[in-house]
């Protein structure tokens, strides 16, 4: 048991209590952030004359050494420490002696953990944003290549009107674009530094909070020290944003599962992103899409869990808040994995253009356009709707489609029909005439694609983002030996 407290205790902590209370098994993930925060704190303590230059240098070098040794696998973060903060301070003091004990001057673990969690979340907001950017790039490519890939659009999962694959993918582009923008909003709102709030009431040391905040790239210090240590709103907002991303991915997955079924055959998922059955040799299952859909629940769960944890807490810090970490870490990992895998599945998926187009030609997807044809020739829309309804019924009885009827047959139902009806309700016309902003017609889509390209470009190099969405320090499963 290695604790940072104990002076006022006369008994050893019960082992079960110690284990129940300890957070090292999961907050070790905050290692890099804990070092970063401590370095900023120490730099400020020296600037304010609270530490000497020698003490600052000794602590800073000690912290850098610990970081290097953990990263290189020479120093293990073991469970003998209560939490990541205790680990860093204990190793530092062991290594540099007395100066190490001064690191925590003017600081509490309450503002320390608030800072660590904020730094970690801020980094992950950017990582997730980068994953979304890659998915958006994949979507845009599919859009650009499929402006005239006709397919049925659905309402109630019933064929409704024809559209294009570009248009359908464009709907997801808009959803993930909103997700990116939402993350940007969260980033802006959360980017204030809690360090220097102490246990909750600030401190009597002359800390320069603007200075530490600036060192770590925050907009400024938080303005109420009680709120600073009690606030997890930013994490709740982030989990809500992650839940929305998963909801979007889950809907998309559901469509891919349907499209990939034998009945639809709109798409074929690449072998590398499908799995087989242990008993049925013919099977090729869309497991990745199913898992993404399935994992949505645990991300929603994380949001509900943290909301519930926070709802009854009196100000300021309460140990309940330690429960923010495991669920948040799990949700972040889950969403990153889902985004990366989904992008891989989508970018390698084949779209069966022919099947989609044939499907769009069946199921009366041109019925609205047939009604509009009559309207354009003076029939009131409500009457036109009735006429086409009867026409569809007639076709259903004869097991045929509107465009397969002869002009005589059509005229029997309404004398308004002329020879130009066939052109007017062809698949191509039905789509290409739809030119309102946001509609599937080629010219309208081209305009949207141009805007989407600009949007993607605006995301490039906006912030420093760690490469390829991988954890800088996962804290999990590494093989490291103790010093
Ligand atoms: N492990 C704690 C957490 O995650 C760190 C803060 C501890 N503060 C305290 N007063 N016990 O919240």
Tab-separated table of N, CA and C in Angstrom, residues 14 60 190 193 269 333 354 357 473:
chain	number	residue	atom	x	y	z
A	14	UNK	N	-7.752	-1.366	5.788
A	14	UNK	CA	-8.123	-2.739	5.482
A	14	UNK	C	-7.808	-3.000	3.994
A	60	UNK	N	11.609	18.768	-12.597
A	60	UNK	CA	11.280	18.641	-14.015
A	60	UNK	C	12.078	17.510	-14.665
A	190	UNK	N	-14.907	23.441	-23.234
A	190	UNK	CA	-14.200	22.760	-22.145
A	190	UNK	C	-12.792	23.289	-21.913
A	193	UNK	N	-8.732	25.802	-17.787
A	193	UNK	CA	-7.851	24.989	-16.922
A	193	UNK	C	-8.248	25.031	-15.440
A	269	UNK	N	-19.829	-6.951	-48.802
A	269	UNK	CA	-18.768	-6.581	-47.860
A	269	UNK	C	-17.527	-7.395	-48.213
A	333	UNK	N	-12.555	4.264	-26.306
A	333	UNK	CA	-11.930	3.161	-27.058
A	333	UNK	C	-12.923	2.553	-28.049
A	354	UNK	N	-25.989	-2.413	-60.668
A	354	UNK	CA	-27.086	-2.978	-61.474
A	354	UNK	C	-28.266	-3.357	-60.593
A	357	UNK	N	-30.047	-0.357	-59.287
A	357	UNK	CA	-30.835	0.321	-60.322
A	357	UNK	C	-32.104	-0.467	-60.648
A	473	UNK	N	-0.812	6.681	-24.961
A	473	UNK	CA	-0.435	5.798	-23.865
A	473	UNK	C	-1.682	5.065	-23.401
